Amino acid sequence: MNYGIGIGATALVQSSSATSVMTVGLAHANIVTVKQGAGFILGAKVGTTVTAFLLALSGISKGGFNISYVFSAVAFVGVLIIFSTSNETLNKIAPFLIGFGMLFIGMEVMKSAIGGADSSLSVKLSELFKYDIMQNPVLLVILGVLFTVIIQSSSAATGVFIAFLSAGIIKNIDQTFFLVMGANIGTCIDGIMAALVSNAKGKRIALFHVITSVIGAVMFSIILVIFRTPIVSLFESLFPGKPQFSLATYNLIYNAVYTMILLVFIDPLVNLVTRLVKDKQDKLQQVSYIDERFLQTPAVAIEQALRELHDMALLAKENLDRAFSSLVTGDTSDRKNIDEIEERIDFLTSKLTSFFIKISSVTKLPEDEKLIGGLHHVTNDIERLGDYAVLLAKETKYMKNKEVTFLDQTREELNEIYTRISAMFTLGLDAFANRRIENLKTIANIQKDVKKLIISTRDENVVRLSSGMYPVEVSKSIYSVLFSLQRVADHIVNIAFSIRSTTGSKAEAFKAIEQEMQKKEKALAK
């Protein structure tokens, strides 16, 4: 049914490009499914072949009568309707009549520009198509693609090839067969351009258009190369002296046959483009390493969970960087990205928490139980880091709405604090990933520096507020940002010190490290 609608709609509008762009838009708006849109696209390929027959007719003249004049008159009628009546129905029909007639006016202009078979332009173009390289099927298909991409219409491209045949510029009709198959691929450019600003469904329609067009061109190019002589002889005998009808008929047979074959395989093709183009939501809700199959070997399952947790921590760090950069520049353009990454962090938190519970149910080793307990805390700390990135982004939006900004001195102070927090994060993540206790003292010292800088900035803010340098709205934001940065530093400490403390306690971790050192010293003494 959708295939038939695609044929009818395209035959009416005389443009498969218009149909494909419309279909991408309908899929983007969830009005049609990808499968329905795929049917439209295949049908559009057949519907657009009507134009080739009409354009072929425009090259046939009998005596003083030329059918192009009839279609040109149709365009004139459309213009008269627009300028002579306010009838709503007629004014909707008029643009269709004008566009339809302009196809043939364009053909007449093109033929006039080319001139007869003896014109200098015709002779030069004819010599070009006589070169041996211009018999190469691959080159001809590529030329058809490029030409159609430039003019963005396979119907117009086919019209040009028909004009070349009528003027005797192209002598061998098989050359135009390959050119038309290239044009069939080139017309996908309109759908691709429309899909650039669409969602995943729109992109799937555009990809389906490209894949099926390439399949059709490859399939028929191989057939034409193998059976070139008998196929050419057949079409020449069908329309002796009228090569433009041979091209139009080949165009119809080619599009009808390959689209009907692919219609049988529409489900696997739709599944293919669905797998290749994933929804952004699908990408956000995917795990990279954890899988229930690893639960059969708890040690492997823990290792995979650590890798997933490490990636989650990197996401949180990137989101904090993004949010802080937005804060100091006042640029809110990254807000959507920040929210999407936060959504992914929340998803991973849920998945990891569930995975840790499942590991606990299958492992029997006390050290594994202790490690899992610590990882639960680390997961929560990373999730909170993500939350503070969102809070910073919200503060940026609040300040923009209030039309207030930080003073340069405040920006410098905040940058100094965040530089140390970034260093903490790098060291803390390294300590967590590699179980590196050497970083812990450095991290603890940096945390002390961060606290001092935050207190200093808070005090400076009081002075600036009292002196009238800052409005109350900015002061509120500064306090909120400083609190968020303090909590970010605390959570980083928890992550780092979790390698020796289940809860991330500094005192507990240092005590455990001291006990380890004492044991080593006793062992060496013995």
CSV table of N, CA, C and O in Angstrom, one decimal, residues 140-228:
chain,number,residue,atom,x,y,z
A,140,LEU,N,30.5,6.2,-16.0
A,140,LEU,CA,29.2,6.8,-16.4
A,140,LEU,C,28.3,6.9,-15.2
A,140,LEU,O,27.6,7.9,-15.0
A,141,VAL,N,28.3,5.8,-14.4
A,141,VAL,CA,27.4,5.8,-13.2
A,141,VAL,C,27.8,7.0,-12.2
A,141,VAL,O,27.0,7.7,-11.7
A,142,ILE,N,29.2,7.1,-12.1
A,142,ILE,CA,29.7,8.2,-11.2
A,142,ILE,C,29.3,9.6,-11.8
A,142,ILE,O,28.9,10.5,-11.0
A,143,LEU,N,29.4,9.7,-13.1
A,143,LEU,CA,29.1,11.0,-13.7
A,143,LEU,C,27.6,11.3,-13.5
A,143,LEU,O,27.2,12.4,-13.2
A,144,GLY,N,26.8,10.3,-13.6
A,144,GLY,CA,25.3,10.4,-13.3
A,144,GLY,C,25.0,10.9,-11.9
A,144,GLY,O,24.2,11.7,-11.7
A,145,VAL,N,25.8,10.3,-11.0
A,145,VAL,CA,25.7,10.6,-9.5
A,145,VAL,C,26.0,12.1,-9.4
A,145,VAL,O,25.3,12.9,-8.8
A,146,LEU,N,27.2,12.5,-9.8
A,146,LEU,CA,27.7,13.8,-9.6
A,146,LEU,C,26.8,14.9,-10.3
A,146,LEU,O,26.5,15.9,-9.7
A,147,PHE,N,26.4,14.6,-11.5
A,147,PHE,CA,25.5,15.6,-12.2
A,147,PHE,C,24.2,15.8,-11.4
A,147,PHE,O,23.8,16.9,-11.3
A,148,THR,N,23.7,14.7,-10.9
A,148,THR,CA,22.4,14.8,-10.2
A,148,THR,C,22.6,15.5,-8.9
A,148,THR,O,21.7,16.2,-8.4
A,149,VAL,N,23.7,15.2,-8.2
A,149,VAL,CA,24.0,15.9,-6.9
A,149,VAL,C,24.1,17.4,-7.1
A,149,VAL,O,23.6,18.2,-6.3
A,150,ILE,N,24.7,17.8,-8.3
A,150,ILE,CA,24.8,19.2,-8.5
A,150,ILE,C,23.5,19.9,-8.8
A,150,ILE,O,23.2,21.0,-8.2
A,151,ILE,N,22.6,19.3,-9.6
A,151,ILE,CA,21.3,19.9,-10.0
A,151,ILE,C,20.2,19.5,-9.0
A,151,ILE,O,19.1,20.0,-9.1
A,152,GLN,N,20.5,18.5,-8.2
A,152,GLN,CA,19.5,18.0,-7.1
A,152,GLN,C,18.2,17.6,-7.7
A,152,GLN,O,17.2,17.8,-7.1
A,153,SER,N,18.2,16.9,-8.8
A,153,SER,CA,16.9,16.4,-9.4
A,153,SER,C,17.3,15.3,-10.4
A,153,SER,O,17.9,15.6,-11.4
A,154,SER,N,16.8,14.1,-10.1
A,154,SER,CA,17.0,13.0,-11.1
A,154,SER,C,16.1,13.2,-12.3
A,154,SER,O,16.5,12.8,-13.4
A,155,SER,N,14.9,13.8,-12.1
A,155,SER,CA,14.0,14.0,-13.2
A,155,SER,C,14.7,15.0,-14.2
A,155,SER,O,14.7,14.8,-15.4
A,156,ALA,N,15.3,16.1,-13.7
A,156,ALA,CA,16.0,17.0,-14.5
A,156,ALA,C,17.2,16.4,-15.2
A,156,ALA,O,17.4,16.7,-16.4
A,157,ALA,N,17.9,15.6,-14.4
A,157,ALA,CA,19.1,14.9,-15.0
A,157,ALA,C,18.6,14.0,-16.2
A,157,ALA,O,19.3,14.0,-17.2
A,158,THR,N,17.6,13.3,-16.0
A,158,THR,CA,17.0,12.4,-17.0
A,158,THR,C,16.6,13.2,-18.2
A,158,THR,O,16.8,12.8,-19.4
A,159,GLY,N,16.0,14.4,-18.0
A,159,GLY,CA,15.6,15.3,-19.1
A,159,GLY,C,16.8,15.7,-19.9
A,159,GLY,O,16.8,15.8,-21.1
A,160,VAL,N,18.0,16.0,-19.2
A,160,VAL,CA,19.2,16.4,-19.9
A,160,VAL,C,19.7,15.2,-20.8
A,160,VAL,O,20.0,15.4,-22.0
A,161,PHE,N,19.6,14.0,-20.2
A,161,PHE,CA,20.1,12.8,-21.0
A,161,PHE,C,19.2,12.6,-22.2
A,161,PHE,O,19.7,12.2,-23.3
A,162,ILE,N,17.9,12.8,-22.0
A,162,ILE,CA,16.9,12.7,-23.2
A,162,ILE,C,17.2,13.8,-24.2
A,162,ILE,O,17.2,13.5,-25.4
A,163,ALA,N,17.6,15.0,-23.8
A,163,ALA,CA,17.9,16.1,-24.7
A,163,ALA,C,19.1,15.7,-25.5
A,163,ALA,O,19.3,16.0,-26.7
A,164,PHE,N,20.1,15.1,-24.8
A,164,PHE,CA,21.4,14.7,-25.5
A,164,PHE,C,21.1,13.6,-26.5
A,164,PHE,O,21.7,13.6,-27.6
A,165,LEU,N,20.2,12.7,-26.2
A,165,LEU,CA,19.8,11.7,-27.2
A,165,LEU,C,19.1,12.3,-28.4
A,165,LEU,O,19.4,11.9,-29.5
A,166,SER,N,18.2,13.2,-28.1
A,166,SER,CA,17.4,13.8,-29.2
A,166,SER,C,18.3,14.6,-30.1
A,166,SER,O,18.0,14.6,-31.3
A,167,ALA,N,19.3,15.3,-29.5
A,167,ALA,CA,20.2,16.1,-30.3
A,167,ALA,C,21.3,15.3,-31.0
A,167,ALA,O,22.1,15.9,-31.8
A,168,GLY,N,21.4,14.0,-30.7
A,168,GLY,CA,22.4,13.2,-31.3
A,168,GLY,C,23.8,13.3,-30.6
A,168,GLY,O,24.8,12.8,-31.1
A,169,ILE,N,23.8,14.0,-29.5
A,169,ILE,CA,25.1,14.2,-28.7
A,169,ILE,C,25.6,12.8,-28.2
A,169,ILE,O,26.8,12.5,-28.3
A,170,ILE,N,24.7,12.0,-27.7
A,170,ILE,CA,25.0,10.6,-27.2
A,170,ILE,C,24.4,9.7,-28.3
A,170,ILE,O,23.2,9.7,-28.5
A,171,LYS,N,25.3,8.9,-28.9
A,171,LYS,CA,24.8,8.0,-29.9
A,171,LYS,C,24.4,6.6,-29.4
A,171,LYS,O,23.5,6.0,-29.9
A,172,ASN,N,25.1,6.2,-28.3
A,172,ASN,CA,24.9,4.9,-27.7
A,172,ASN,C,23.9,5.0,-26.6
A,172,ASN,O,24.3,5.6,-25.5
A,173,ILE,N,22.8,4.4,-26.7
A,173,ILE,CA,21.8,4.5,-25.6
A,173,ILE,C,22.2,3.9,-24.3
A,173,ILE,O,21.8,4.2,-23.2
A,174,ASP,N,23.1,2.8,-24.4
A,174,ASP,CA,23.5,2.2,-23.2
A,174,ASP,C,24.3,3.1,-22.3
A,174,ASP,O,24.3,3.0,-21.1
A,175,GLN,N,25.0,4.1,-22.9
A,175,GLN,CA,25.7,5.1,-22.0
A,175,GLN,C,24.7,5.9,-21.1
A,175,GLN,O,24.9,6.1,-20.0
A,176,THR,N,23.5,6.2,-21.7
A,176,THR,CA,22.5,6.9,-20.9
A,176,THR,C,21.9,6.0,-19.9
A,176,THR,O,21.4,6.5,-18.9
A,177,PHE,N,21.9,4.7,-20.2
A,177,PHE,CA,21.3,3.7,-19.2
A,177,PHE,C,22.1,3.8,-17.9
A,177,PHE,O,21.6,3.9,-16.8
A,178,PHE,N,23.5,3.8,-18.0
A,178,PHE,CA,24.4,3.9,-16.9
A,178,PHE,C,24.2,5.3,-16.2
A,178,PHE,O,24.3,5.4,-15.0
A,179,LEU,N,24.1,6.4,-17.0
A,179,LEU,CA,24.0,7.7,-16.5
A,179,LEU,C,22.7,7.8,-15.6
A,179,LEU,O,22.7,8.4,-14.5
A,180,VAL,N,21.6,7.2,-16.1
A,180,VAL,CA,20.3,7.3,-15.4
A,180,VAL,C,20.4,6.5,-14.1
A,180,VAL,O,19.9,6.9,-13.1
A,181,MET,N,21.2,5.4,-14.1
A,181,MET,CA,21.3,4.6,-12.8
A,181,MET,C,22.1,5.4,-11.8
A,181,MET,O,21.9,5.4,-10.6
A,182,GLY,N,23.1,6.2,-12.3
A,182,GLY,CA,23.9,7.1,-11.4
A,182,GLY,C,23.0,8.2,-10.9
A,182,GLY,O,23.1,8.5,-9.7
A,183,ALA,N,22.1,8.7,-11.8
A,183,ALA,CA,21.2,9.8,-11.3
A,183,ALA,C,20.2,9.3,-10.2
A,183,ALA,O,19.8,10.0,-9.3
A,184,ASN,N,19.9,8.0,-10.3
A,184,ASN,CA,19.0,7.3,-9.3
A,184,ASN,C,19.7,7.4,-7.9
A,184,ASN,O,19.0,7.4,-6.9
A,185,ILE,N,21.0,7.3,-7.9
A,185,ILE,CA,21.7,7.4,-6.6
A,185,ILE,C,21.9,8.8,-6.2
A,185,ILE,O,21.7,9.2,-5.1
A,186,GLY,N,22.2,9.7,-7.2
A,186,GLY,CA,22.5,11.1,-6.9
A,186,GLY,C,21.3,11.8,-6.3
A,186,GLY,O,21.5,12.7,-5.5
A,187,THR,N,20.1,11.4,-6.6
A,187,THR,CA,18.9,12.1,-6.1
A,187,THR,C,18.7,11.9,-4.6
A,187,THR,O,17.9,12.6,-4.0
A,188,CYS,N,19.5,10.9,-4.0
A,188,CYS,CA,19.4,10.7,-2.6
A,188,CYS,C,20.0,11.9,-1.8
A,188,CYS,O,19.7,12.0,-0.6
A,189,ILE,N,20.7,12.8,-2.5
A,189,ILE,CA,21.3,14.0,-1.8
A,189,ILE,C,20.3,14.8,-1.1
A,189,ILE,O,20.5,15.4,0.0
A,190,ASP,N,19.1,15.0,-1.7
A,190,ASP,CA,18.0,15.8,-1.1
A,190,ASP,C,17.6,15.2,0.2
A,190,ASP,O,17.4,15.9,1.2
A,191,GLY,N,17.4,13.9,0.3
A,191,GLY,CA,17.0,13.2,1.5
A,191,GLY,C,18.0,13.3,2.5
A,191,GLY,O,17.8,13.5,3.7
A,192,ILE,N,19.3,13.2,2.1
A,192,ILE,CA,20.4,13.2,3.0
A,192,ILE,C,20.5,14.6,3.7
A,192,ILE,O,20.7,14.7,4.9
A,193,MET,N,20.3,15.6,2.9
A,193,MET,CA,20.4,17.0,3.4
A,193,MET,C,19.2,17.3,4.4
A,193,MET,O,19.4,17.9,5.4
A,194,ALA,N,18.1,16.7,4.1
A,194,ALA,CA,16.9,16.9,5.0
A,194,ALA,C,17.1,16.1,6.3
A,194,ALA,O,16.7,16.6,7.3
A,195,ALA,N,17.8,15.0,6.2
A,195,ALA,CA,18.0,14.1,7.3
A,195,ALA,C,19.1,14.7,8.3
A,195,ALA,O,19.1,14.3,9.5
A,196,LEU,N,19.9,15.6,7.8
A,196,LEU,CA,21.0,16.2,8.7
A,196,LEU,C,20.4,16.9,9.9
A,196,LEU,O,21.0,16.9,11.0
A,197,VAL,N,19.2,17.4,9.8
A,197,VAL,CA,18.6,18.1,10.9
A,197,VAL,C,17.4,17.3,11.5
A,197,VAL,O,16.6,17.9,12.2
A,198,SER,N,17.3,16.1,11.1
A,198,SER,CA,16.2,15.3,11.6
A,198,SER,C,16.6,14.3,12.7
A,198,SER,O,17.8,14.2,13.0
A,199,ASN,N,15.7,13.6,13.3
A,199,ASN,CA,16.0,12.6,14.3
A,199,ASN,C,16.4,11.3,13.7
A,199,ASN,O,16.6,11.2,12.5
A,200,ALA,N,16.6,10.3,14.5
A,200,ALA,CA,17.1,9.0,14.0
A,200,ALA,C,16.1,8.4,13.0
A,200,ALA,O,16.6,7.8,12.0
A,201,LYS,N,14.8,8.6,13.1
A,201,LYS,CA,13.9,8.0,12.1
A,201,LYS,C,14.1,8.6,10.8
A,201,LYS,O,14.0,7.9,9.7
A,202,GLY,N,14.2,9.9,10.7
A,202,GLY,CA,14.5,10.6,9.5
A,202,GLY,C,15.8,10.2,8.8
A,202,GLY,O,15.8,10.0,7.6
A,203,LYS,N,16.8,10.0,9.6
A,203,LYS,CA,18.1,9.6,9.1
A,203,LYS,C,18.0,8.1,8.6
A,203,LYS,O,18.7,7.8,7.6
A,204,ARG,N,17.2,7.3,9.2
A,204,ARG,CA,17.0,5.9,8.7
A,204,ARG,C,16.4,5.9,7.3
A,204,ARG,O,16.7,5.1,6.5
A,205,ILE,N,15.4,6.8,7.1
A,205,ILE,CA,14.8,6.9,5.8
A,205,ILE,C,15.8,7.3,4.7
A,205,ILE,O,15.8,6.7,3.7
A,206,ALA,N,16.6,8.3,5.1
A,206,ALA,CA,17.6,8.7,4.1
A,206,ALA,C,18.6,7.6,3.8
A,206,ALA,O,19.0,7.4,2.7
A,207,LEU,N,19.0,6.9,4.9
A,207,LEU,CA,20.0,5.8,4.7
A,207,LEU,C,19.4,4.7,3.8
A,207,LEU,O,20.0,4.1,3.0
A,208,PHE,N,18.1,4.4,4.1
A,208,PHE,CA,17.4,3.3,3.3
A,208,PHE,C,17.4,3.8,1.8
A,208,PHE,O,17.6,2.9,1.0
A,209,HIS,N,17.1,5.0,1.6
A,209,HIS,CA,17.1,5.6,0.2
A,209,HIS,C,18.5,5.3,-0.5
A,209,HIS,O,18.5,4.8,-1.6
A,210,VAL,N,19.5,5.6,0.2
A,210,VAL,CA,20.9,5.5,-0.3
A,210,VAL,C,21.2,4.0,-0.6
A,210,VAL,O,21.6,3.6,-1.7
A,211,ILE,N,20.9,3.2,0.4
A,211,ILE,CA,21.3,1.7,0.3
A,211,ILE,C,20.5,1.1,-0.8
A,211,ILE,O,21.1,0.4,-1.7
A,212,THR,N,19.2,1.3,-0.9
A,212,THR,CA,18.4,0.7,-2.0
A,212,THR,C,18.8,1.2,-3.4
A,212,THR,O,18.8,0.4,-4.3
A,213,SER,N,19.1,2.5,-3.5
A,213,SER,CA,19.5,3.0,-4.8
A,213,SER,C,20.8,2.4,-5.2
A,213,SER,O,21.0,2.1,-6.4
A,214,VAL,N,21.8,2.3,-4.3
A,214,VAL,CA,23.0,1.6,-4.6
A,214,VAL,C,22.9,0.2,-5.0
A,214,VAL,O,23.4,-0.3,-6.0
A,215,ILE,N,22.0,-0.5,-4.3
A,215,ILE,CA,21.8,-2.0,-4.6
A,215,ILE,C,21.2,-2.1,-6.0
A,215,ILE,O,21.6,-2.9,-6.8
A,216,GLY,N,20.2,-1.2,-6.3
A,216,GLY,CA,19.6,-1.3,-7.6
A,216,GLY,C,20.6,-1.0,-8.8
A,216,GLY,O,20.6,-1.7,-9.8
A,217,ALA,N,21.4,0.1,-8.6
A,217,ALA,CA,22.4,0.4,-9.6
A,217,ALA,C,23.4,-0.6,-9.8
A,217,ALA,O,23.8,-1.0,-10.9
A,218,VAL,N,23.9,-1.2,-8.7
A,218,VAL,CA,24.9,-2.3,-8.8
A,218,VAL,C,24.3,-3.5,-9.5
A,218,VAL,O,24.9,-4.1,-10.4
A,219,MET,N,23.1,-3.9,-9.1
A,219,MET,CA,22.5,-5.1,-9.7
A,219,MET,C,22.3,-4.9,-11.2
A,219,MET,O,22.7,-5.8,-12.0
A,220,PHE,N,21.7,-3.8,-11.6
A,220,PHE,CA,21.4,-3.6,-13.0
A,220,PHE,C,22.7,-3.3,-13.9
A,220,PHE,O,22.7,-3.6,-15.1
A,221,SER,N,23.7,-2.7,-13.2
A,221,SER,CA,24.9,-2.4,-14.0
A,221,SER,C,25.6,-3.7,-14.3
A,221,SER,O,26.1,-3.9,-15.4
A,222,ILE,N,25.6,-4.7,-13.4
A,222,ILE,CA,26.2,-6.0,-13.6
A,222,ILE,C,25.4,-6.7,-14.8
A,222,ILE,O,26.0,-7.3,-15.7
A,223,ILE,N,24.1,-6.7,-14.7
A,223,ILE,CA,23.3,-7.3,-15.8
A,223,ILE,C,23.5,-6.6,-17.1
A,223,ILE,O,23.7,-7.3,-18.1
A,224,LEU,N,23.6,-5.3,-17.1
A,224,LEU,CA,23.8,-4.6,-18.4
A,224,LEU,C,25.2,-4.8,-19.0
A,224,LEU,O,25.4,-4.9,-20.2
A,225,VAL,N,26.2,-4.9,-18.1
A,225,VAL,CA,27.6,-5.2,-18.6
A,225,VAL,C,27.6,-6.6,-19.2
A,225,VAL,O,28.2,-6.8,-20.3
A,226,ILE,N,27.0,-7.6,-18.6
A,226,ILE,CA,27.0,-9.0,-19.1
A,226,ILE,C,26.2,-9.1,-20.4
A,226,ILE,O,26.7,-9.8,-21.3
A,227,PHE,N,25.1,-8.5,-20.4
A,227,PHE,CA,24.2,-8.7,-21.6
A,227,PHE,C,24.0,-7.4,-22.3
A,227,PHE,O,22.9,-7.0,-22.8
A,228,ARG,N,25.1,-6.6,-22.4
A,228,ARG,CA,25.0,-5.3,-23.0
A,228,ARG,C,24.4,-5.3,-24.5
A,228,ARG,O,23.5,-4.5,-24.8
